[in-house]
XYZ file of C-alpha atoms in Angstrom:
615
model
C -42.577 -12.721 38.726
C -38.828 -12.394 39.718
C -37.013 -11.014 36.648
C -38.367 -12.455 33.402
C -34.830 -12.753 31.507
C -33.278 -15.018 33.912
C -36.035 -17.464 33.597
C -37.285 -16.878 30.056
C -34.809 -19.248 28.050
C -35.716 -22.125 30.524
C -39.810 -21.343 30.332
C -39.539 -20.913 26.666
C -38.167 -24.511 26.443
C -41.703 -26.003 27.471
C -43.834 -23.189 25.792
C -43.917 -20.818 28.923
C -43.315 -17.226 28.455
C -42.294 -15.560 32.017
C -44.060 -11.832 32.654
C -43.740 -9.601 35.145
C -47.719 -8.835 35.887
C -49.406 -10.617 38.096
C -50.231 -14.526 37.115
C -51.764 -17.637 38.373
C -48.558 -19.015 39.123
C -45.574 -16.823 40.573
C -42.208 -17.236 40.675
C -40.087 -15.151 43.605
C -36.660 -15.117 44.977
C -34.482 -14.743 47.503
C -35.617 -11.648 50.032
C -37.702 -10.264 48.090
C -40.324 -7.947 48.809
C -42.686 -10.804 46.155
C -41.213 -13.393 48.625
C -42.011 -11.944 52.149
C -45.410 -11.290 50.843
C -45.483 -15.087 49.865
C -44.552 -16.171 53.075
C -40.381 -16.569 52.786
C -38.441 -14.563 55.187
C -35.043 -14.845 55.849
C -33.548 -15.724 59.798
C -30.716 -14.539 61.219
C -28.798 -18.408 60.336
C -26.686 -18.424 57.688
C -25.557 -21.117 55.465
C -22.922 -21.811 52.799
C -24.176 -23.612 49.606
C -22.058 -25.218 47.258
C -23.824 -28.533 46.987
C -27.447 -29.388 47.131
C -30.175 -32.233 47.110
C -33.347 -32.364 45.139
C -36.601 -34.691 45.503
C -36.411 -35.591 41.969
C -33.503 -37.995 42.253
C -31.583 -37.850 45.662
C -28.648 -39.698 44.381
C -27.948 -36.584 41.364
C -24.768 -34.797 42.648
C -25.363 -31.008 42.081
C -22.917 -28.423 42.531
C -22.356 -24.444 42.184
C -19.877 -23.321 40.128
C -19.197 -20.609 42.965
C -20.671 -21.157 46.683
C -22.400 -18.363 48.067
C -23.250 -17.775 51.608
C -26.887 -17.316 52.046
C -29.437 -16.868 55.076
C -31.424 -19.657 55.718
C -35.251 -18.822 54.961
C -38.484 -19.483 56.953
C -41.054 -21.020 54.555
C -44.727 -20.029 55.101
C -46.743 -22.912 56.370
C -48.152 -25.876 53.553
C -44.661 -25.327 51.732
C -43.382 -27.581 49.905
C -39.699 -28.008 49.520
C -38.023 -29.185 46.271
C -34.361 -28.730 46.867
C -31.975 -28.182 49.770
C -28.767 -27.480 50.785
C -27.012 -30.901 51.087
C -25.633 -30.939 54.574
C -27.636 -28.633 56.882
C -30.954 -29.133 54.772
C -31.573 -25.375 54.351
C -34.294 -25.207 51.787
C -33.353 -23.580 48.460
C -36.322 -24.486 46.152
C -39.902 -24.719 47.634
C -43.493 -23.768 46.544
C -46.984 -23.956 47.426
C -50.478 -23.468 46.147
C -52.104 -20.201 46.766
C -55.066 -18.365 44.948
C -55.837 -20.798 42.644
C -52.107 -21.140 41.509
C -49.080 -21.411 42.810
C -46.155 -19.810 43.972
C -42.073 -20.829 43.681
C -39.199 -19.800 45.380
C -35.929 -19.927 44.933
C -33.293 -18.535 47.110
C -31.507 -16.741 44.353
C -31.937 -16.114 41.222
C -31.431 -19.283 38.550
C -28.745 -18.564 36.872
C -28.212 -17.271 33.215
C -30.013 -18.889 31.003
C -32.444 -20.705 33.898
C -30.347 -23.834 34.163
C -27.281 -22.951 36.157
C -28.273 -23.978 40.061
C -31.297 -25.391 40.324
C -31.759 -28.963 37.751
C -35.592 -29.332 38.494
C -37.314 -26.194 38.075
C -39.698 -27.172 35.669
C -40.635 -30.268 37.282
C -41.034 -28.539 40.459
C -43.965 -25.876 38.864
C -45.574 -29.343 37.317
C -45.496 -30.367 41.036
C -47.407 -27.639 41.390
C -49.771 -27.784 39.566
C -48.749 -26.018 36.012
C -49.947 -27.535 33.034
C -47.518 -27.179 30.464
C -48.894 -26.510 26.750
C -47.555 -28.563 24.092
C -46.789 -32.233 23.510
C -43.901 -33.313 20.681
C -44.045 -36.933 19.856
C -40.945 -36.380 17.061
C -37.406 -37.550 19.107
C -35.563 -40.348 18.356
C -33.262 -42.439 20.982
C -30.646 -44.932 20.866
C -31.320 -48.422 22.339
C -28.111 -50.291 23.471
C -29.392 -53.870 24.077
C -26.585 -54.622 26.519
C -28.465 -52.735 29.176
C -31.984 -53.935 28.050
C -31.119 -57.440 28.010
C -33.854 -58.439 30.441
C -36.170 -55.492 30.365
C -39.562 -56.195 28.943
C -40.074 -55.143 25.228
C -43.848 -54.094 25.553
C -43.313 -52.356 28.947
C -40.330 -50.144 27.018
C -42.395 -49.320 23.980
C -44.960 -47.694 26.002
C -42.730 -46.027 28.204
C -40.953 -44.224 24.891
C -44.654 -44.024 23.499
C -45.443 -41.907 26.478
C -42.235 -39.788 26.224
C -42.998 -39.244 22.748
C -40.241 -41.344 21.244
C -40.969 -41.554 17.708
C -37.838 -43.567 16.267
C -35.471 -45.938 17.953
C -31.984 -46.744 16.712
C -31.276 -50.441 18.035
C -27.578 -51.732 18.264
C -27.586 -54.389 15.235
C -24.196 -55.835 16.775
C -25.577 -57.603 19.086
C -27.897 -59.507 16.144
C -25.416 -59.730 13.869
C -24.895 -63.375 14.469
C -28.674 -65.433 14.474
C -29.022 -66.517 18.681
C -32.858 -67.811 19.101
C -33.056 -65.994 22.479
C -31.780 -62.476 21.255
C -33.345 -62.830 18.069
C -37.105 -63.800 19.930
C -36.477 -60.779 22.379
C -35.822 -58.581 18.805
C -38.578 -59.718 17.296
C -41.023 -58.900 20.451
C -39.526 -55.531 20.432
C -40.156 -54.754 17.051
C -43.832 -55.855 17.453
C -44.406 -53.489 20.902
C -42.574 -50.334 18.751
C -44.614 -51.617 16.092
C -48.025 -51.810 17.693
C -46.881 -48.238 19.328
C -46.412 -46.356 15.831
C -42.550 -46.529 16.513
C -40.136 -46.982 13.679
C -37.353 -49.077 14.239
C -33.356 -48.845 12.660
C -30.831 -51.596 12.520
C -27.850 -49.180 14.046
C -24.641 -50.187 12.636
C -21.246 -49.275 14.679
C -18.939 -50.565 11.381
C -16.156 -50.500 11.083
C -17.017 -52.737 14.892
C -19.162 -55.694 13.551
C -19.507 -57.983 16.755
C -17.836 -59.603 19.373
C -17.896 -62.720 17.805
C -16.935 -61.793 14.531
C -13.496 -60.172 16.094
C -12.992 -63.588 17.584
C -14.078 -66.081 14.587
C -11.792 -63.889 12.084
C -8.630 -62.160 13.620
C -7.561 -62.071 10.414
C -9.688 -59.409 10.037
C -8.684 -56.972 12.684
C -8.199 -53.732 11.689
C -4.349 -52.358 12.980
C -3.245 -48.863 14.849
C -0.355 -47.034 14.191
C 1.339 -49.307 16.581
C 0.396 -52.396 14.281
C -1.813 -53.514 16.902
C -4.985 -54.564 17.355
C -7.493 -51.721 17.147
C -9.920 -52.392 20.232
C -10.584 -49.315 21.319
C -12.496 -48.852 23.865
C -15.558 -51.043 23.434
C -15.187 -50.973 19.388
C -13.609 -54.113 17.997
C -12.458 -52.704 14.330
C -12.504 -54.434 11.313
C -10.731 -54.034 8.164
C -13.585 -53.305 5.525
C -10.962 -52.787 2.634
C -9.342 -56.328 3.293
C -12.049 -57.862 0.172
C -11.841 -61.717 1.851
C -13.088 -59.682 5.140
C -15.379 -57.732 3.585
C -17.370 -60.858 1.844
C -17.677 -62.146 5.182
C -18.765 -58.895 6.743
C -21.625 -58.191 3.773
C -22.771 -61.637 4.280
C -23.316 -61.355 7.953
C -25.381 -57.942 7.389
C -27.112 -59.289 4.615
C -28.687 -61.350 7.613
C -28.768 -59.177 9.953
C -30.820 -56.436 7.307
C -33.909 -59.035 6.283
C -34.057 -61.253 9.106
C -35.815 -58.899 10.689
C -38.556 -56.153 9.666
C -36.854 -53.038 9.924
C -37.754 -49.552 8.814
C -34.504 -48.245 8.701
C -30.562 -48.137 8.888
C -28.465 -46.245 10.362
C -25.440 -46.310 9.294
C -23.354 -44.662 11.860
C -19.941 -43.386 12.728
C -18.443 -45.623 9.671
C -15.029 -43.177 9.859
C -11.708 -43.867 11.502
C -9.920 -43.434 15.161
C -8.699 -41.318 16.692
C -10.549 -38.166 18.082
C -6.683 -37.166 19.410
C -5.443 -37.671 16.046
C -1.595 -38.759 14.835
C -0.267 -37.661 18.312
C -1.892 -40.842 19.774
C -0.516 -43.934 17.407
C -1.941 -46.086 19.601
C -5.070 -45.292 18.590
C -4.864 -44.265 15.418
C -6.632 -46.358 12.264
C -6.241 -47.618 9.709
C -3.432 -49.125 8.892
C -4.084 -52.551 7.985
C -2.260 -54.337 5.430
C -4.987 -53.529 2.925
C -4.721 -49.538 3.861
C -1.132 -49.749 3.473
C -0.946 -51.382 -0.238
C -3.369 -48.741 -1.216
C -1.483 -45.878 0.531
C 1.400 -46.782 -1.258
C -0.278 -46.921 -4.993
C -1.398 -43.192 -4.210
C 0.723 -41.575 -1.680
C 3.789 -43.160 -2.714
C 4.978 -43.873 0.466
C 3.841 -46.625 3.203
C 0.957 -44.489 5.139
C 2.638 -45.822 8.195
C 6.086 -43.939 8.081
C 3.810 -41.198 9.190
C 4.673 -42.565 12.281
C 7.896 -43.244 12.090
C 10.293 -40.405 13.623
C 13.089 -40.979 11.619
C 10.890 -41.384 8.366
C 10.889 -38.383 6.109
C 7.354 -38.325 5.752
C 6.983 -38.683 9.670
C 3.393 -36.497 10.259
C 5.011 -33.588 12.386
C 7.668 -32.257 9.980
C 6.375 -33.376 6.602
C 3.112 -30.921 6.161
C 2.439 -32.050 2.939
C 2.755 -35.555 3.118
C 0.515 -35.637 6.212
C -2.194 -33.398 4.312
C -2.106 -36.131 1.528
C -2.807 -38.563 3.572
C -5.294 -37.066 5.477
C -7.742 -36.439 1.787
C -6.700 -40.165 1.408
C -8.000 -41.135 4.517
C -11.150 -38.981 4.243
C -11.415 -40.826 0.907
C -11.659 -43.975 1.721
C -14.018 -42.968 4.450
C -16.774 -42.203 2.052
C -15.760 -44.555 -0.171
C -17.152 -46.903 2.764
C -19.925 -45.054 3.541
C -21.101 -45.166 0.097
C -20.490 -48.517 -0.132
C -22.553 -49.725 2.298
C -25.601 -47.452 1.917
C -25.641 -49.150 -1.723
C -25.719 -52.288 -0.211
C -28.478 -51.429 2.751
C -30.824 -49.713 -0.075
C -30.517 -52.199 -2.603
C -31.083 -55.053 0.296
C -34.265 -52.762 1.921
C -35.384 -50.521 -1.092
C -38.126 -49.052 1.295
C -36.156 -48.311 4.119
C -35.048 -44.617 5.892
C -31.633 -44.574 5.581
C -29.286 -42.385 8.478
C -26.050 -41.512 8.498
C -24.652 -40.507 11.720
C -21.517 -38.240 11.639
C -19.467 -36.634 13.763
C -19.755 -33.068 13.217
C -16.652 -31.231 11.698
C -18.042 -28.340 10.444
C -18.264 -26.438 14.338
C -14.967 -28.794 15.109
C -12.543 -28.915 12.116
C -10.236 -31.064 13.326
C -12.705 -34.390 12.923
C -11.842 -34.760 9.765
C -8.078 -34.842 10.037
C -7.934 -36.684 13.365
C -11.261 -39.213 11.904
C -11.446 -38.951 8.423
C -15.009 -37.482 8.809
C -16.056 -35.260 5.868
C -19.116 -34.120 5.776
C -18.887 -31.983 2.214
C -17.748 -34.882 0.712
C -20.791 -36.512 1.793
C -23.732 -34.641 1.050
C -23.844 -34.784 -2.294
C -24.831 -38.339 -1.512
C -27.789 -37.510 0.202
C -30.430 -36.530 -2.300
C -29.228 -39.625 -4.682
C -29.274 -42.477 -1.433
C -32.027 -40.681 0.122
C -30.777 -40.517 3.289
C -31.073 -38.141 6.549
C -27.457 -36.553 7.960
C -27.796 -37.240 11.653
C -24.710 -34.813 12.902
C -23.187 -36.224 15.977
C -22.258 -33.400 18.703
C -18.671 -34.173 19.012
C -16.934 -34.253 22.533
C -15.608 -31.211 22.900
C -18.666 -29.310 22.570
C -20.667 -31.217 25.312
C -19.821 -28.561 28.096
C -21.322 -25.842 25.243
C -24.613 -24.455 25.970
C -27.970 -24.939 24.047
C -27.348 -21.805 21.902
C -24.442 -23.793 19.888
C -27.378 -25.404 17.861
C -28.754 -23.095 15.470
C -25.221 -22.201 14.696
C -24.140 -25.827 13.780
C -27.461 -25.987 11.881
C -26.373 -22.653 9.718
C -22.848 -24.271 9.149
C -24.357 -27.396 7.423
C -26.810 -25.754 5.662
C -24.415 -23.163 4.241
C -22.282 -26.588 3.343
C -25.316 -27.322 0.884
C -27.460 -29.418 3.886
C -31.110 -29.486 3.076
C -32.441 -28.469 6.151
C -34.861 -31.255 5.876
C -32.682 -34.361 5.737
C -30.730 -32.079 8.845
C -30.580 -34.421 12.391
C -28.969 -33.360 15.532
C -27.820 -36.246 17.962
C -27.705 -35.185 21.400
C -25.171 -37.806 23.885
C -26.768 -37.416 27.448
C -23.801 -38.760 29.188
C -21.742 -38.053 32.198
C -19.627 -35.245 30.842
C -15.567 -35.414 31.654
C -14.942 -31.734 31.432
C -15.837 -29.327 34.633
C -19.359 -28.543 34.149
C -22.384 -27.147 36.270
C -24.519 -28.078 38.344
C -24.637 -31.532 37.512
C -22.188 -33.969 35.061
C -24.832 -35.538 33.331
C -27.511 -33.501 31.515
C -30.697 -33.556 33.090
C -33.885 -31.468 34.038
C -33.494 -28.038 32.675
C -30.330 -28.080 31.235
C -31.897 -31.426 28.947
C -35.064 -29.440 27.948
C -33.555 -26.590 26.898
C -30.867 -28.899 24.444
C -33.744 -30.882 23.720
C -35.981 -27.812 22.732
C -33.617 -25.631 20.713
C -31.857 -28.212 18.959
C -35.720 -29.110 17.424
C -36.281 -25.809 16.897
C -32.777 -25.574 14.523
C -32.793 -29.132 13.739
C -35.462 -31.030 12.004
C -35.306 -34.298 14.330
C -33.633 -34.812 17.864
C -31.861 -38.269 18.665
C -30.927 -38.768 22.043
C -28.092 -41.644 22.892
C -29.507 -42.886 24.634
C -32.758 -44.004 26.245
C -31.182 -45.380 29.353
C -29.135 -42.409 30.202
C -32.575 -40.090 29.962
C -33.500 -40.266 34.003
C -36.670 -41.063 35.261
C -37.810 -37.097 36.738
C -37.237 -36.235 32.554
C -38.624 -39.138 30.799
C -42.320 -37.547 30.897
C -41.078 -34.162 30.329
C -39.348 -34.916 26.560
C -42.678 -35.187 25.059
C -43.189 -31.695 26.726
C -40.450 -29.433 24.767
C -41.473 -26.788 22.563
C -39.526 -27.030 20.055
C -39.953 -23.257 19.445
C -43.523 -23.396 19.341
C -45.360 -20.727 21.650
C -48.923 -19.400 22.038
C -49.930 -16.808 20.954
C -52.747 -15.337 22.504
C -55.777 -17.020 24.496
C -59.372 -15.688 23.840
C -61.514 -17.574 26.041
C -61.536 -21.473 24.923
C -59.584 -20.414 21.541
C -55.448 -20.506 21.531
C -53.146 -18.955 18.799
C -50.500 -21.141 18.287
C -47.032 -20.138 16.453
C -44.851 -23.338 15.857
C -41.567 -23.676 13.241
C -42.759 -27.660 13.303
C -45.974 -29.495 13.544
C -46.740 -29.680 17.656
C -49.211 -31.104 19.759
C -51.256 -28.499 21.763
C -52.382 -30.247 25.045
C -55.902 -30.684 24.362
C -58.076 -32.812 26.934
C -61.444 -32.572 24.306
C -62.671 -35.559 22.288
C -63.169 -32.510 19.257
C -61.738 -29.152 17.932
C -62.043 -27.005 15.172
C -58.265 -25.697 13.924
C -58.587 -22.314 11.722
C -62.340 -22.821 11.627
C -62.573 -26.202 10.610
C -63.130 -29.411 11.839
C -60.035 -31.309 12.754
C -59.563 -35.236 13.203
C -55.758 -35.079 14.641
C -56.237 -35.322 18.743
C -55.641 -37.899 20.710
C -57.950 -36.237 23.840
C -54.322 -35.372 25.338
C -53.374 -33.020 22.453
C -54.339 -31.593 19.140
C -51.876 -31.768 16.290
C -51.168 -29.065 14.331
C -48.907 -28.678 11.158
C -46.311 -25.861 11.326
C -47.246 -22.122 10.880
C -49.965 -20.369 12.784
C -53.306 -21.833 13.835
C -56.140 -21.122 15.894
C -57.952 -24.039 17.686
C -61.132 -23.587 19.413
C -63.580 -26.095 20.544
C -65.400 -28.689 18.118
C -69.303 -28.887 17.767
C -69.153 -32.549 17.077
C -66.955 -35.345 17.457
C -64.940 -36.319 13.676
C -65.855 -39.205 12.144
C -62.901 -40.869 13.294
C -59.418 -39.369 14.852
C -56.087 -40.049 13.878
C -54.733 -40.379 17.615
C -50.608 -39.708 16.447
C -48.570 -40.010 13.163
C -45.170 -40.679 12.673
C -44.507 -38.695 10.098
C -44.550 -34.857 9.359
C -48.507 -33.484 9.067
C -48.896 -31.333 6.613
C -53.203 -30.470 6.651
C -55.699 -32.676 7.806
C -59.297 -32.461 6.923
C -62.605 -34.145 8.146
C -65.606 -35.170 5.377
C -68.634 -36.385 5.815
C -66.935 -40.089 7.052
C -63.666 -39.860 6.303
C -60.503 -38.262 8.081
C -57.984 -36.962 5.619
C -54.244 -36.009 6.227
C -51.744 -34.581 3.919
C -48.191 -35.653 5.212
C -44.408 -36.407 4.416
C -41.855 -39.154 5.563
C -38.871 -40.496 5.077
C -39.611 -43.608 6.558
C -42.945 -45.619 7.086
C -45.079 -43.819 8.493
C -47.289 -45.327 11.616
C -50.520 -43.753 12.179
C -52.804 -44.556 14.800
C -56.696 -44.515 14.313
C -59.185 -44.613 17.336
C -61.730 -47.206 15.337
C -61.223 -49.537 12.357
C -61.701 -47.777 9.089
C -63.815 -49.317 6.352
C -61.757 -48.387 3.775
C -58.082 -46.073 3.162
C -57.019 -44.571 0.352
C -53.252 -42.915 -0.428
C -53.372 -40.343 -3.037
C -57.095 -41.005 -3.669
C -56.430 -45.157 -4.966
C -57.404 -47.295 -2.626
C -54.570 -48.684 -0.323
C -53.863 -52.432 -0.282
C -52.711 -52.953 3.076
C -54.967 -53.684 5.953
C -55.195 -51.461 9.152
C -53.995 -53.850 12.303
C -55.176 -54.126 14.882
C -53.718 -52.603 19.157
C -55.136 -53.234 22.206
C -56.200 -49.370 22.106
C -56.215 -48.601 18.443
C -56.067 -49.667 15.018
C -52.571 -49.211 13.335
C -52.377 -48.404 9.441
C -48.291 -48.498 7.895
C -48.635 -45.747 5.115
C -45.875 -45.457 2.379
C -42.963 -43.453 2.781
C -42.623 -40.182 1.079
C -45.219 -37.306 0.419
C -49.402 -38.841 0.116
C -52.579 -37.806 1.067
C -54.108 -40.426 3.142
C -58.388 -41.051 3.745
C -59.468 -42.992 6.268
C -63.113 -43.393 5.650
C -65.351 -44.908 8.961
């Protein structure tokens, strides 16, 4: 192929290794000697490229960071083109099948790391034909029911089935106040994620409670520097240390927690505004009344002469006052934090908990500009039982993939366990100068979404909607740093940091020798390490077709199929018949498996069990 490092970091995201002896499927580019052979040849027109078109989504703006002039190439006959220059058409990505394979082309070479001209490389060797090797059913997304609000539940829970959405993070604002239409379209939604082995968290935005709330109690209101209002941006904030407030507020989630039949909480972004920090009063929080009579007790000054020019505490000239205040701030951050995990465990003892947080361990200024302190935080974790889900800040978003394993390092070196370690991922439209596109998509998403797995032990993505249509199949596609190995006829090696699916179409395999009941006839799961997996001589008693959870081993006996696993959560699995009887941990399990218009669904207990399903 073309030169393997260019495109290695890209392949690599979906399992692919590139090599430079002959293959199947070939990639070429530009005028290459590979190319002319193929069929490309470049004519004597010339054309300048600095923004192109692709078939995936013809409405996706795509740019070059720096135009190039380029000839305009002949394509051999049966070629297929993927992407063009936008106003003269020029092809710049096209393909077609040859030998039993395929070959790409692409009129220069991609870019370092594979993702910096062409979006929908990937996709376009899929179009082709390429199979791609593993399937990882693990990510979670944010749901934001303001843009779902007429959407169809069932229809979205097997569209993040297929994408291998394993957790969804719902926006429990909108529910915070009972409304029988909401609450019915909740309910319905819980059921499809349900029936789909999809755990479901109540995502809380406090200190923003609801809409309603901010109007019933503007007493309440949390105040800026300014002694204003805080709305900021779509975040209504509330004073939590005001205690009438905060009765009212506890009451309100108190619904909001066991109305409904959640699996978890997230309790998310509970720190203070504003990511520009004192030079920005008007957004700065908090300085309610409450905040103030406390800041006084153990500053000894009114936190909001910090803001006051003429004050001699004023933030800018008075170092040490505005450090104080800054640990107080921090302070009362996690004092809040704490707070309300207490009050989410003791109200849902068997529920995950999250905590999403900013990350200020790569960025250090989060915690003076939003009071977010991670090291303060984590020694929570073990006693709440909870999973750190560390929020990419802003300024990062422009940063490639390779920032992950680095932010992973920092928060394990801050005493992290790497297991209770999250990495959310915002797929928005960027506001800094980035290339080629604003938004992350194609490439560019599959590599963030493939090493962040590999240094992170889950993926969130905020949020569903913003994933586009050409990438919603391919999620369930990362790697994840998983690779093969070697093939030996029907057998694959298969290295992987975290248990993977290896696209499988057979009803059986063995895995190390052994018969194994985890497939789904789409994949075989695997726990991390290295396995072999080779065909099966008989079809398993029964198959567990996916589990939410971590697999550890899995075993088939006689009738049964056995799986050792670990989750923080409840964890779904999906059986392709009705077993007679389950055990956990060798007792026999009380609940009953339910039943799906394709499988049967058993809810297993959080934590670490050995589960039998016995046919």
């Amino acid at each position: 192929m073309a030169e393997p490092a260019d495109w290695q970091p890209l392949l690599a995201s979906v399992g692919l290794e590139a090599v430079a002896e002959p293959a199947a499927f070939r990639i070429v580019v530009g005028d290459s000697e590979a190319a002319r052979a193929a069929g490309f040849a470049p004519t004597l027109e010339k054309v300048r490229v600095a923004a192109l078109t692709d078939v995936r989504d013809s409405n996706l703006e795509i740019f070059w960071e720096e135009p190039l002039e380029l000839p305009v190439f002949a394509l051999p006959e049966g070629a297929r083109v993927f992407t063009r220059e936008a106003r003269s058409g020029a092809p710049l990505v096209a393909g077609l099948y040859r030998d039993g394979g395929a070959v790409l082309w692409t009129a220069t070479a991609p870019g370092k790391g594979g993702i910096e001209r062409y979006p929908y490389l990937i996709h376009a060797l899929a179009d082709l034909g390429l199979d791609l090797p593993f399937r990882n059913d693990s990510t979670w997304a944010f749901l934001d029911y303001s843009y779902r609000l007429r959407a169809d539940p069932a229809y979205l829970a097997r569209r993040w089935s297929e994408a291998g959405i394993a957790g969804l993070q719902v926006s429990g604002w909108h529910f915070f106040e009972p409304d029988p239409a909401r609450d019915a379209w909740l309910e319905t939604l819980l059921a499809a994620c349900r029936r789909e082995g999809i755990v479901v968290y109540v995502w809380l935005e406090l200190p923003h409670v609801s809409d309603a709330f901010w109007q019933k109690y503007p007493e309440c209101r949390e105040q800026t520097a300014l002694q204003q209002d805080a709305q900021l941006d779509w975040r209504k904030l509330v004073d939590l240390l005001d205690a009438v407030c905060a009765t009212q507020v506890e009451r309100g989630l108190a619904s909001l927690l066991t109305r409904f039949r959640w699996d978890g909480v997230n309790v998310a972004e509970l720190y203070f505004e504003s990511l520009h920090g004192p030079s920005d009063p008007s957004r700065f929080t908090p300085l309610s009344d409450a905040v103030r009579e406390r800041g006084r007790r153990r500053l000894g000054f009114d936190p909001l002469a910090l803001f006051d020019e003429l004050s001699p505490v004023f933030w800018s000239r008075n170092a040490d006052a505005w450090d104080r205040f800054v640990d107080f701030r921090a302070n009362l951050a996690l004092e809040l934090q704490e707070h309300y995990l207490r009050f989410a465990r003791k109200l849902l003892p068997r529920a995950d908990l999250v905590v999403t947080q900013i990350d200020d361990r790569f960025d250090d200024r989060m915690r003076p500009f939003l009071g977010a302190d991670t090291v303060g935080l984590l020694p929570l974790a073990e006693e709440l039982d909870f999973t750190l889900l560390v929020e990419d800040p802003a300024p990062l978003w422009s940063l490639g993939p390779e920032r992950y394993p680095e932010i992973a390092e920092r928060y394990e070196e801050a005493g992290a366990d790497a297991r209770r370690l999250a990495i959310d991922i915002n797929i928005v439209e960027r506001y800094q100068q980035v290339y080629p596109t604003r938004r992350q998509v194609g490439g560019e998403l599959l590599r963030l979404v493939s090493e962040a797995g590999e240094a992170f032990s889950r993926v969130a993505l905020y949020f569903e909607r913003s994933i586009g249509a050409p990438d919603l199949p391919f999620l369930a596609q990362t790697a994840k740093g998983a690779r093969i190995v070697s093939r030996d006829g029907a057998s694959v090696v298969v290295e992987s940091p975290r248990p993977v699916g290896l696209a499988w179409p057979a009803a059986s395999a063995k895995v190390d020798g052994e018969p194994w009941p985890a497939l789904d006839r789409k994949a075989v799961w695997l726990p991390a390490g290295r396995h072999t997996v080779s065909p099966g001589d008989a079809l398993p008693p029964g198959r567990v077709l996916r589990l939410n959870a971590t697999l550890e081993a899995a075993q088939t006996r006689e009738r049964s199929a056995i799986i050792r696993y670990r989750s923080s959560s409840v964890a779904y699995a999906l059986l392709d018949r009705k077993p007679e009887q389950i055990l956990v941990d060798r007792e026999p399990f009380a609940t009953p498996p339910e039943p799906a218009p394709t499988h049967w669904l058993v809810a297993l207990p959080r934590g670490a069990h050995e589960a039998e399903f016995r046919f």
